[in-house]
Coordinates of C-alpha atoms in Angstrom, one line a residue:
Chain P
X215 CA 110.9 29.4 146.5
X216 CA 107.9 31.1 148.4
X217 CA 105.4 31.0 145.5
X218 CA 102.7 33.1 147.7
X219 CA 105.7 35.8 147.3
X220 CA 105.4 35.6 143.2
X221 CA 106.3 38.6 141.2
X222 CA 102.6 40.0 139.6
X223 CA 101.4 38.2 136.4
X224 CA 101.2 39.9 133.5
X225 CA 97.7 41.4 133.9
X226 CA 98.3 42.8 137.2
X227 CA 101.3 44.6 135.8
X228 CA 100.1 46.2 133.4
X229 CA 96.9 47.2 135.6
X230 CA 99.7 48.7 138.1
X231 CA 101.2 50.6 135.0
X232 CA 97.8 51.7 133.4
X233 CA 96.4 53.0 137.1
X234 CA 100.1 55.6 137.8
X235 CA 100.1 56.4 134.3
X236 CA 96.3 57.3 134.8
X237 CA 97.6 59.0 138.1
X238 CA 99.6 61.1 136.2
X239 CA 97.6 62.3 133.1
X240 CA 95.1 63.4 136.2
X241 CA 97.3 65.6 138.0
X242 CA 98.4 67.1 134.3
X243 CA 95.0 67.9 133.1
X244 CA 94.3 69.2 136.1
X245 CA 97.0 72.2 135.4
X246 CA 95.3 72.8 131.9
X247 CA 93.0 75.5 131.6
X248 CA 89.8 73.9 130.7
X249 CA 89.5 74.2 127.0
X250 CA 92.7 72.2 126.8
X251 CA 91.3 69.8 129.5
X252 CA 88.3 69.4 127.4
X253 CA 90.5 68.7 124.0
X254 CA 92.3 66.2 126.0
X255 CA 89.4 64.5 127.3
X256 CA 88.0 64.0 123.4
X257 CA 91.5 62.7 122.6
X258 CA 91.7 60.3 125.0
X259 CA 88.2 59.2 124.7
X260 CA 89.1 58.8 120.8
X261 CA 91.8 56.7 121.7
X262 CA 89.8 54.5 124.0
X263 CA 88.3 50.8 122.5
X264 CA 83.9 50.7 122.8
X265 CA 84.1 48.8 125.8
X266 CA 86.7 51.3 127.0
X267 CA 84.2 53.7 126.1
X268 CA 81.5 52.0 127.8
X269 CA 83.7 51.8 130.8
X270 CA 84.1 55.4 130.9
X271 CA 80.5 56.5 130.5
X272 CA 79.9 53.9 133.7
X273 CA 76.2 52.0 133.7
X274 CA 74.6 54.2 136.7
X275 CA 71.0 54.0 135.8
X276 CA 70.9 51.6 133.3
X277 CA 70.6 48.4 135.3
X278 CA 68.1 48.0 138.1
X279 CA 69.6 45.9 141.3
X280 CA 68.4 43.2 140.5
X281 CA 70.1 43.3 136.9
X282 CA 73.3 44.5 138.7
X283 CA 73.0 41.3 141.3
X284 CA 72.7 38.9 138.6
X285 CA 75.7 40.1 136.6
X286 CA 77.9 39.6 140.4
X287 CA 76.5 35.9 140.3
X288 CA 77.4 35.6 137.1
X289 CA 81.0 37.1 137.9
X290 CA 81.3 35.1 140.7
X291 CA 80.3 31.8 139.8
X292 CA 82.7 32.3 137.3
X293 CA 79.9 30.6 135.1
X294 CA 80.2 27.5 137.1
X295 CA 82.8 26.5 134.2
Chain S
X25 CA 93.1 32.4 117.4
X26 CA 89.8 31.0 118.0
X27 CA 87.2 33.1 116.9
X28 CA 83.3 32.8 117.8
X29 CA 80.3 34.6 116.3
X30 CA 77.1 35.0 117.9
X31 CA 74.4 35.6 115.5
X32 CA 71.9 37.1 118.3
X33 CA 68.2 36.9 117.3
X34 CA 67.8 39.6 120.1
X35 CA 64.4 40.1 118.7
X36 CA 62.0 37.9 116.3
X37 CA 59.4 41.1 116.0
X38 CA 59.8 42.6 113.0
X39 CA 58.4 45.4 111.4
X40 CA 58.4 44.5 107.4
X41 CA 56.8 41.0 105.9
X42 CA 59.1 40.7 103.3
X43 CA 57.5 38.0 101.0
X44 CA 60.5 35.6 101.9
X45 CA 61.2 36.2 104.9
X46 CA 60.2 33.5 107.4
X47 CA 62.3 34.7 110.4
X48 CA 59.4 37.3 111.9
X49 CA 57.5 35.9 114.9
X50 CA 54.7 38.5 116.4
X51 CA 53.0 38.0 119.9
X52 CA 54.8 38.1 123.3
X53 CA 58.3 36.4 124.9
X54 CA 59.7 37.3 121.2
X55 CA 62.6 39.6 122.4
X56 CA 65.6 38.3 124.6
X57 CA 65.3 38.7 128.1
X58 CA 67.8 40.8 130.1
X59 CA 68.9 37.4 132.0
X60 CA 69.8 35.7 128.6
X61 CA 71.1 38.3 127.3
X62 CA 74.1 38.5 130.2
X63 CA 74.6 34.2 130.9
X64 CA 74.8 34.6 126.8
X65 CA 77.6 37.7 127.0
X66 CA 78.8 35.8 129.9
X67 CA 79.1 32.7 128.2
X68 CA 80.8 33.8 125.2
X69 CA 83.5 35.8 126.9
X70 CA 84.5 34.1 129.9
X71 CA 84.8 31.3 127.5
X72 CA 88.7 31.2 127.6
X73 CA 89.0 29.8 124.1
X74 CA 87.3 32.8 122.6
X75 CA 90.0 35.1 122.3
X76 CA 87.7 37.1 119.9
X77 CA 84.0 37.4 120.0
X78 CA 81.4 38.8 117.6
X79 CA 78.0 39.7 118.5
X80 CA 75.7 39.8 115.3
X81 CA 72.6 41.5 116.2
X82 CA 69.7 40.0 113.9
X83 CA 66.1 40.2 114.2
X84 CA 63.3 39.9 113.1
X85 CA 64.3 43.6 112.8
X86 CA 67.0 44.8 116.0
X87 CA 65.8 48.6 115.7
X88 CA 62.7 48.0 116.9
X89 CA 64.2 47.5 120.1
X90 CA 64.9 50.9 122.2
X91 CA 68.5 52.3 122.4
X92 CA 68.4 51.4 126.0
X93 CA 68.7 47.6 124.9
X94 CA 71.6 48.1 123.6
X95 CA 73.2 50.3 125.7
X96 CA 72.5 47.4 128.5
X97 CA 74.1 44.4 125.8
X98 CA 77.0 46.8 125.8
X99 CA 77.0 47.4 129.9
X100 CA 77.6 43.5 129.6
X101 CA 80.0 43.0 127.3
X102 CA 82.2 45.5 129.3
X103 CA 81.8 43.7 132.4
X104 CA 82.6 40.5 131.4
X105 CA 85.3 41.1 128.3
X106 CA 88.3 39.9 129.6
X107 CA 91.3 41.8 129.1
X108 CA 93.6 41.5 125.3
X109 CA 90.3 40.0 124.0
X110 CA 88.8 41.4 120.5
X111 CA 85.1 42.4 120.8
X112 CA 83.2 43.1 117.9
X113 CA 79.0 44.3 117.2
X114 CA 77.9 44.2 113.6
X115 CA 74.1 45.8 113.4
X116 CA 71.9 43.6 110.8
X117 CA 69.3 45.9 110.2
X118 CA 66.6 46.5 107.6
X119 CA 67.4 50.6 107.1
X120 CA 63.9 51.4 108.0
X121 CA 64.1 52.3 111.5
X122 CA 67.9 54.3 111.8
X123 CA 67.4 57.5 113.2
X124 CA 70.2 59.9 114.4
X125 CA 70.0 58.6 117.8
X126 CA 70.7 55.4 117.2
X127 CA 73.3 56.0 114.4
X128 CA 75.3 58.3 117.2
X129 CA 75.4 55.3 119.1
X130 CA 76.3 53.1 116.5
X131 CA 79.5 55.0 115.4
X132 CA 80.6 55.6 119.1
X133 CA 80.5 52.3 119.8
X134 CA 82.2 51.1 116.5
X135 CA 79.5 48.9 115.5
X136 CA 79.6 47.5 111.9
X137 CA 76.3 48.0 110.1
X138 CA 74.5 45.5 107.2
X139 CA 71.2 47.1 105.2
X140 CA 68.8 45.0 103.8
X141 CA 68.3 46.4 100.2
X142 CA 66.8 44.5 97.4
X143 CA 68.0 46.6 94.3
X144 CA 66.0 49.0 92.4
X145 CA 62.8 50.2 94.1
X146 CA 60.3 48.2 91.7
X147 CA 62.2 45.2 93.0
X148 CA 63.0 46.2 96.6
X149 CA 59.5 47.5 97.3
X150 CA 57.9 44.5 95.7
X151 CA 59.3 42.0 98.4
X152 CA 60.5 44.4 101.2
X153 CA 57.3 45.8 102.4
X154 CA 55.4 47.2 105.5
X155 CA 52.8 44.9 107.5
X156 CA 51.0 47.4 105.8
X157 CA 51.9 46.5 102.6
X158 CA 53.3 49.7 102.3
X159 CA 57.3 49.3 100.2
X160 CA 60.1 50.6 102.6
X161 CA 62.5 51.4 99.8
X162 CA 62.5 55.3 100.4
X163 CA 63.0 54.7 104.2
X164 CA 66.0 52.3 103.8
X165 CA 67.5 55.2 101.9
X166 CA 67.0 57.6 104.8
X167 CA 68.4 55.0 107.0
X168 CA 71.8 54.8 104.6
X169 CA 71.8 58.0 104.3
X170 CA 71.5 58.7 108.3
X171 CA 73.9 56.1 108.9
X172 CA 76.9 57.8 106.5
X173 CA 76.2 61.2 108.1
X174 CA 77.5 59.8 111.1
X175 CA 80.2 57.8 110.0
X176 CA 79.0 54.5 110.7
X177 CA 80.9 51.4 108.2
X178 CA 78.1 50.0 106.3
X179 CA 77.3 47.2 104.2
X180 CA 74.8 46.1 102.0
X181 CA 73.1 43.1 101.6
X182 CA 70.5 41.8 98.5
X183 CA 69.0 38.5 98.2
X184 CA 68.7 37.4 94.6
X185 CA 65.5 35.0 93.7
X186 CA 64.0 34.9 90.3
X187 CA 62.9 38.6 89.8
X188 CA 66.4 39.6 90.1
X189 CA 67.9 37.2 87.5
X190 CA 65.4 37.9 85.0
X191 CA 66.6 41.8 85.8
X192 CA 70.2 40.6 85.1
X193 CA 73.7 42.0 87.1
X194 CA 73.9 45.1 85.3
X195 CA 70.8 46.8 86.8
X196 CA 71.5 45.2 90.1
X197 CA 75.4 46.4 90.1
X198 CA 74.9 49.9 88.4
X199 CA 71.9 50.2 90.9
X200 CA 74.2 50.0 93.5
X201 CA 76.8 52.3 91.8
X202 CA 74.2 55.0 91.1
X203 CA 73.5 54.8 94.9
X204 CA 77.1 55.3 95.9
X205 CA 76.7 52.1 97.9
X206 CA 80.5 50.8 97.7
X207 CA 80.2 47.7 99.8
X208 CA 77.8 44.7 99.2
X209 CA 77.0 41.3 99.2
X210 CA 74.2 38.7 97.7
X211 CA 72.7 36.1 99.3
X212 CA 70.9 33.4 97.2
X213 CA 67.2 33.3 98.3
X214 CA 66.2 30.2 100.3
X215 CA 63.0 28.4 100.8
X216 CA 61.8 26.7 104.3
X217 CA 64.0 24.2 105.9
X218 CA 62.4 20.3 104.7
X219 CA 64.8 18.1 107.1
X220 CA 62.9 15.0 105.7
X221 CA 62.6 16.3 101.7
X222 CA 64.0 13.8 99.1
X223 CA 66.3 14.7 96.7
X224 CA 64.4 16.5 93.7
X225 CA 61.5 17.8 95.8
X226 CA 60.4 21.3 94.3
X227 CA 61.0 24.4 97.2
X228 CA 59.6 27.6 96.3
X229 CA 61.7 30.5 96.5
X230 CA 65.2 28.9 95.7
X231 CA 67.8 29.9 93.2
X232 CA 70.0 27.0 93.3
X233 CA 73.9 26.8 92.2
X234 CA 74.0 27.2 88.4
X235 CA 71.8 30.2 88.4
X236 CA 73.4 32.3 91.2
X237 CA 76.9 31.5 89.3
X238 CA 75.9 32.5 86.0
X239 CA 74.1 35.9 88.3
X240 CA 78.0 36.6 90.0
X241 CA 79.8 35.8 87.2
X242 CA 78.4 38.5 85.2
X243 CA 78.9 40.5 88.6
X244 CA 82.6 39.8 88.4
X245 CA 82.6 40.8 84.7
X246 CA 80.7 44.4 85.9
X247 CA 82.9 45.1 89.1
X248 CA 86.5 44.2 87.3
X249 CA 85.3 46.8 83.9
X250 CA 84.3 49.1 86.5
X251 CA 87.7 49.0 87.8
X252 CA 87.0 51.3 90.7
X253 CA 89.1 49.2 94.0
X254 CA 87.0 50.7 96.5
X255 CA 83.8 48.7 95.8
X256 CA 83.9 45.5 97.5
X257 CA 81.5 42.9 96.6
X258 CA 81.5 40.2 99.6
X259 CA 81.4 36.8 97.4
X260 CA 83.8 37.8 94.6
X261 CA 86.5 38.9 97.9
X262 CA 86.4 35.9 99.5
X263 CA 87.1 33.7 96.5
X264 CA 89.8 36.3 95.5
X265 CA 91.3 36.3 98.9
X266 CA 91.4 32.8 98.8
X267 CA 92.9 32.5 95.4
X268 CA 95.3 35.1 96.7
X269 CA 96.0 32.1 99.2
X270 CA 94.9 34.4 102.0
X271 CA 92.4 32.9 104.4
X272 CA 88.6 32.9 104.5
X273 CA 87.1 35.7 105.8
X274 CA 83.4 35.1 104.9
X275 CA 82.2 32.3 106.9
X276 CA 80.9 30.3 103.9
X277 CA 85.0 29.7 102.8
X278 CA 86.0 28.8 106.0
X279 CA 85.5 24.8 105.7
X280 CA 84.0 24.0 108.8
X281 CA 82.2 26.8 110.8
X282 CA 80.7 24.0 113.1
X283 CA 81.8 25.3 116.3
X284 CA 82.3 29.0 115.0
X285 CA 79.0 30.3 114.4
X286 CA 75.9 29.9 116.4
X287 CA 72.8 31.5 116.5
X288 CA 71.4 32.6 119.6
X289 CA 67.3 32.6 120.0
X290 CA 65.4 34.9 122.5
X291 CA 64.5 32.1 124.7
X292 CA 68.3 31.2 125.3
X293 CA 68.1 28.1 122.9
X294 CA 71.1 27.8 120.5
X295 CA 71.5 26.1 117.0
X296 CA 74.6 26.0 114.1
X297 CA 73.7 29.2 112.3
X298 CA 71.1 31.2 111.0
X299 CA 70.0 29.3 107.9
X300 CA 69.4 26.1 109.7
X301 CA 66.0 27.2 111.4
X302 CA 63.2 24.5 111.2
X303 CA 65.9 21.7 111.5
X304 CA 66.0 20.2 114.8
X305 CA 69.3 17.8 114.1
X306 CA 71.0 21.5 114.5
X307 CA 69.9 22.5 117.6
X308 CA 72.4 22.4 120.3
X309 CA 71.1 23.4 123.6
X310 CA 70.5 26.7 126.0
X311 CA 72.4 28.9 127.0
X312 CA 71.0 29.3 130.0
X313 CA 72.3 25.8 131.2
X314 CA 74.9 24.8 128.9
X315 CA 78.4 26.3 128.5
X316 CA 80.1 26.9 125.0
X317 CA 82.4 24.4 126.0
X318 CA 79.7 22.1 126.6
X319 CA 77.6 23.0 122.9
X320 CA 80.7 21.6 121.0
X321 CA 80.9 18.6 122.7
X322 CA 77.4 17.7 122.8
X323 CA 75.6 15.2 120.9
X324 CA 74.2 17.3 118.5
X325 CA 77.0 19.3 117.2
X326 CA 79.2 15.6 117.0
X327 CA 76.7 14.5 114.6
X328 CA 76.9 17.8 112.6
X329 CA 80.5 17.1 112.3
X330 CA 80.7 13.8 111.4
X331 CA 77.6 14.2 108.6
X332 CA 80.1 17.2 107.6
X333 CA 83.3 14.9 107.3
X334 CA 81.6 13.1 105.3
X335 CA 80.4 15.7 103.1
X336 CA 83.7 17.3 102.1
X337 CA 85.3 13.6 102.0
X338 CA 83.2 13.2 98.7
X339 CA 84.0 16.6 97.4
X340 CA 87.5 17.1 98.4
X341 CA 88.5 15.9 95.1
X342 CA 87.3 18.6 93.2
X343 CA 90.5 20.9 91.5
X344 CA 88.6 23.9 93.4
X345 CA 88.1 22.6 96.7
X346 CA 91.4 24.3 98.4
X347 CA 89.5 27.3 97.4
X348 CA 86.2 26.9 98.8
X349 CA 86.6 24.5 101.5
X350 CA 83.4 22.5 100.7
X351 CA 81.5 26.0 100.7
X352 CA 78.7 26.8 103.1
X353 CA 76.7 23.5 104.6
X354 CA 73.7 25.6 104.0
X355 CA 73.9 25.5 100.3
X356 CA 75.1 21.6 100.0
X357 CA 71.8 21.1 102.9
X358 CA 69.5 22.7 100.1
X359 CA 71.4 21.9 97.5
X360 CA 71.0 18.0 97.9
X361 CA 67.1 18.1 98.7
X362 CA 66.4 20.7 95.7
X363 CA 68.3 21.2 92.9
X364 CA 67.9 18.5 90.6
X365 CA 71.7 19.3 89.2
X366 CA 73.1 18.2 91.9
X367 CA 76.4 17.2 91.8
X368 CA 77.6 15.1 95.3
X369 CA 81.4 15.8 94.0
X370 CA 80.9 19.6 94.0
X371 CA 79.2 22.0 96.2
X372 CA 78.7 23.9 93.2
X373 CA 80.6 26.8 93.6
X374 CA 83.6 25.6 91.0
X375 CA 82.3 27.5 88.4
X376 CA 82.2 30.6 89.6
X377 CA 85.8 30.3 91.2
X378 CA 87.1 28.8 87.7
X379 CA 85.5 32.2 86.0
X380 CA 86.9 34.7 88.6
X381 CA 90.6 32.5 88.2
X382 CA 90.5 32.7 84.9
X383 CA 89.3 36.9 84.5
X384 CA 90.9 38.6 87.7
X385 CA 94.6 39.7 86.9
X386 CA 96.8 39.6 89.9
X387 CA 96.6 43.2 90.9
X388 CA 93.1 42.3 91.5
X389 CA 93.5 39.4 93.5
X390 CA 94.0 41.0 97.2
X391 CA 91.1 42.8 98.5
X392 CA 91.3 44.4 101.4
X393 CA 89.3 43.7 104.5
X394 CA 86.1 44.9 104.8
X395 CA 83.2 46.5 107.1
X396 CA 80.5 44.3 105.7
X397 CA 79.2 41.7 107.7
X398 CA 81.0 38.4 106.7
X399 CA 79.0 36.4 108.0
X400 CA 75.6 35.0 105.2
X401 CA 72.2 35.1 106.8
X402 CA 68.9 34.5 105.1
X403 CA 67.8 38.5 104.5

């Protein structure tokens, strides 16, 4: 079996699934006139978790560089663990 | 599911001096750095054991940090949460300081909230005061107050020493009835940390065992003639969950928390808990250097563990011990050095459980969860 050939793992799935169904809601919000697209943004933002939340918002402005390079070290050390 | 709680001194400035409160620290390099802060986040959710995290945010007092603070502790945890993993933020504040700004944030982010409220206002005001000297009671009301207009979960938390036992549960219980405050907990004042103190030696304040029973029982007897379902008083829960043969929620019923909980100082340096402060056979290590993985292997939390095996080897034989587990190691710690009762074979919590067994009819005996922070801390 050519293991480099694997199906996706679990977490890449459902990233795949979460990114067209994302794809979708897009291009159907974009069709609403925009008190509608508004009421669906609140819904969905409702329906996200905090960090989800957080996610949305994005941090531009809140970290300086050098906070932002020290959070990539961190990533990509992986913590040294 | 392994869960890990941070209790995150992300401050030690404080702006009350309540009169039992040794926790506050003034001058500068009191308030976590942004580069703790994130190995810390880091840390605790790359950890791949931690399938669910909770950050407790303690002070000193955590709203006397700016909104931005938080708002870069929650850039963090968003970065490095990883994904199917439950992240929690419970706000352990003292009231005074919640304005709408902050209490926005608060409820869009979910955050839990615990209040700092020591009864009436002749009580509360006579311990919880301003460095002034000034009482903060009618600003902890503004802060509740603040806090319900947007929606944010809030509990509230008292600390019982002598002054509130001579005032007796019913004024402390219809207090908090009169205030429409549904959710709250007491925690059992506690003097310095002695590591070296003999058994017997005198600590000023401490309400040891017998007298915080005899406090809660009459509690119990208050909440079940109440009868209302929707108050939820922290300490008679968890021994009614338990009883209900439900597991611990509160940390204090859980058995062994070594491991579990871990309190997190601004400097990076991490120790078993909260209550444990002064005593250097429970400090761990840094987070800065050392991994999670690393703090529960170390030297320091193996000797916690085995002092703790011990502990509940000798009370495992009491009839209420597959109730409360051996209770919280903070009690037994001051229990042993203080409380010239003390009974090795008990940690002192039977008769409480016996009382609430013998009063509580079945339909009582399954709370349901609650927003208040389950996790005991000194104020």
């Amino acid at each position: 079996m050519d293991t480099d050939a694997a199906e996706p793992d679990g977490l890449e799935r459902r990233q795949r699934a979460l990114a067209a169904f994302t794809a979708r809601l897009d291009e159907y919000a974009a069709g609403l006139p925009p008190r509608e697209r508004r009421l669906l943004e609140v819904i969905i933002y409702r329906a996200m978790s905090p960090l989800e939340r957080v996610r949305a918002h994005g941090d531009v402005g809140l970290l300086t560089p050098d906070e932002e390079r020290l959070l990539s070290e961190l990533d990509e050390d992986n913590l040294g663990r | 599911m392994a869960e890990c709680s941070l209790i995150v001194k992300a401050t030690r400035l404080c702006n009350l001096r309540c009169t039992y409160c040794h926790d506050w620290r003034a001058g500068p390099g009191q308030t976590m750095r942004f580069d703790v802060l994130a190995r810390m986040t880091a840390a605790a959710l790359r950890d791949p054991s931690h399938d669910a995290v909770t950050f407790y945010w303690h002070g000193g007092e955590p709203s006397v940090l700016p909104l931005a603070y938080f708002q870069r502790a929650l850039a963090i945890q968003a970065r490095f949460a990883r994904e199917g993993q439950q992240v929690r933020n419970v706000f352990q504040t003292n009231g005074t300081r919640i304005s709408d700004a902050l209490a926005r944030f608060l409820s869009e982010y979910e955050f839990s909230t615990g209040i700092s409220i020591d009864g009436p206002p002749r009580l509360h005001d006579r311990r919880r005061r301003y460095v002034s000297g000034r009482g903060s009671f009618d600003d902890v009301a503004r802060g509740i107050q603040t806090l319900r207009d947007h929606g944010v979960p809030t509990g509230v938390l008292m600390v019982v020493d002598e002054a509130t036992l001579e005032i007796g549960p019913e004024a402390i219980f219809n207090f908090f009835i009169e205030q429409g405050i549904k959710t709250f907990g007491f925690n059992a004042v506690c003097p310095e940390n002695q590591p070296d103190a003999a058994p017997g030696t005198p600590a000023h304040p401490y309400v040891a065992s017998a007298a915080m029973t005899e406090f809660m029982a009459g509690i119990f007897d208050l909440w079940l003639a109440h009868g209302d379902r929707d108050v939820h008083i922290r300490e008679i829960d968890a021994i009614l969950s338990r009883l209900a043969g439900q597991p611990a929620r509160q940390c204090q019923l859980q058995g062994n928390c070594l491991g579990s909980y871990f309190i997190i100082e601004p400097d990076g340096e991490v120790a078993h808990c909260g209550l444990f402060v002064g005593d250097p056979a429970y400090r761990l290590g840094n987070i800065r250097t050392d991994s999670f993985a690393a703090l529960r292997a170390g030297l320091a939390m193996s000797a916690l563990r085995r002092a703790r095996q011990d502990e509940l080897a000798t009370t495992s034989a009491c009839p209420e011990f597959g109730i409360c587990n051996g209770w919280c190691p903070h009690q037994s710690y001051l229990s042993r050095r203080h409380d010239p009762s003390h009974r090795a074979e008990c940690c002192g919590l039977d008769g409480l459980i016996r009382h609430i067994r013998r009063s509580a009819p079945p339909s009582r005996q399954s709370p349901v969860p609650l927003p208040v922070p389950v996790v005991r801390s000194r104020a």
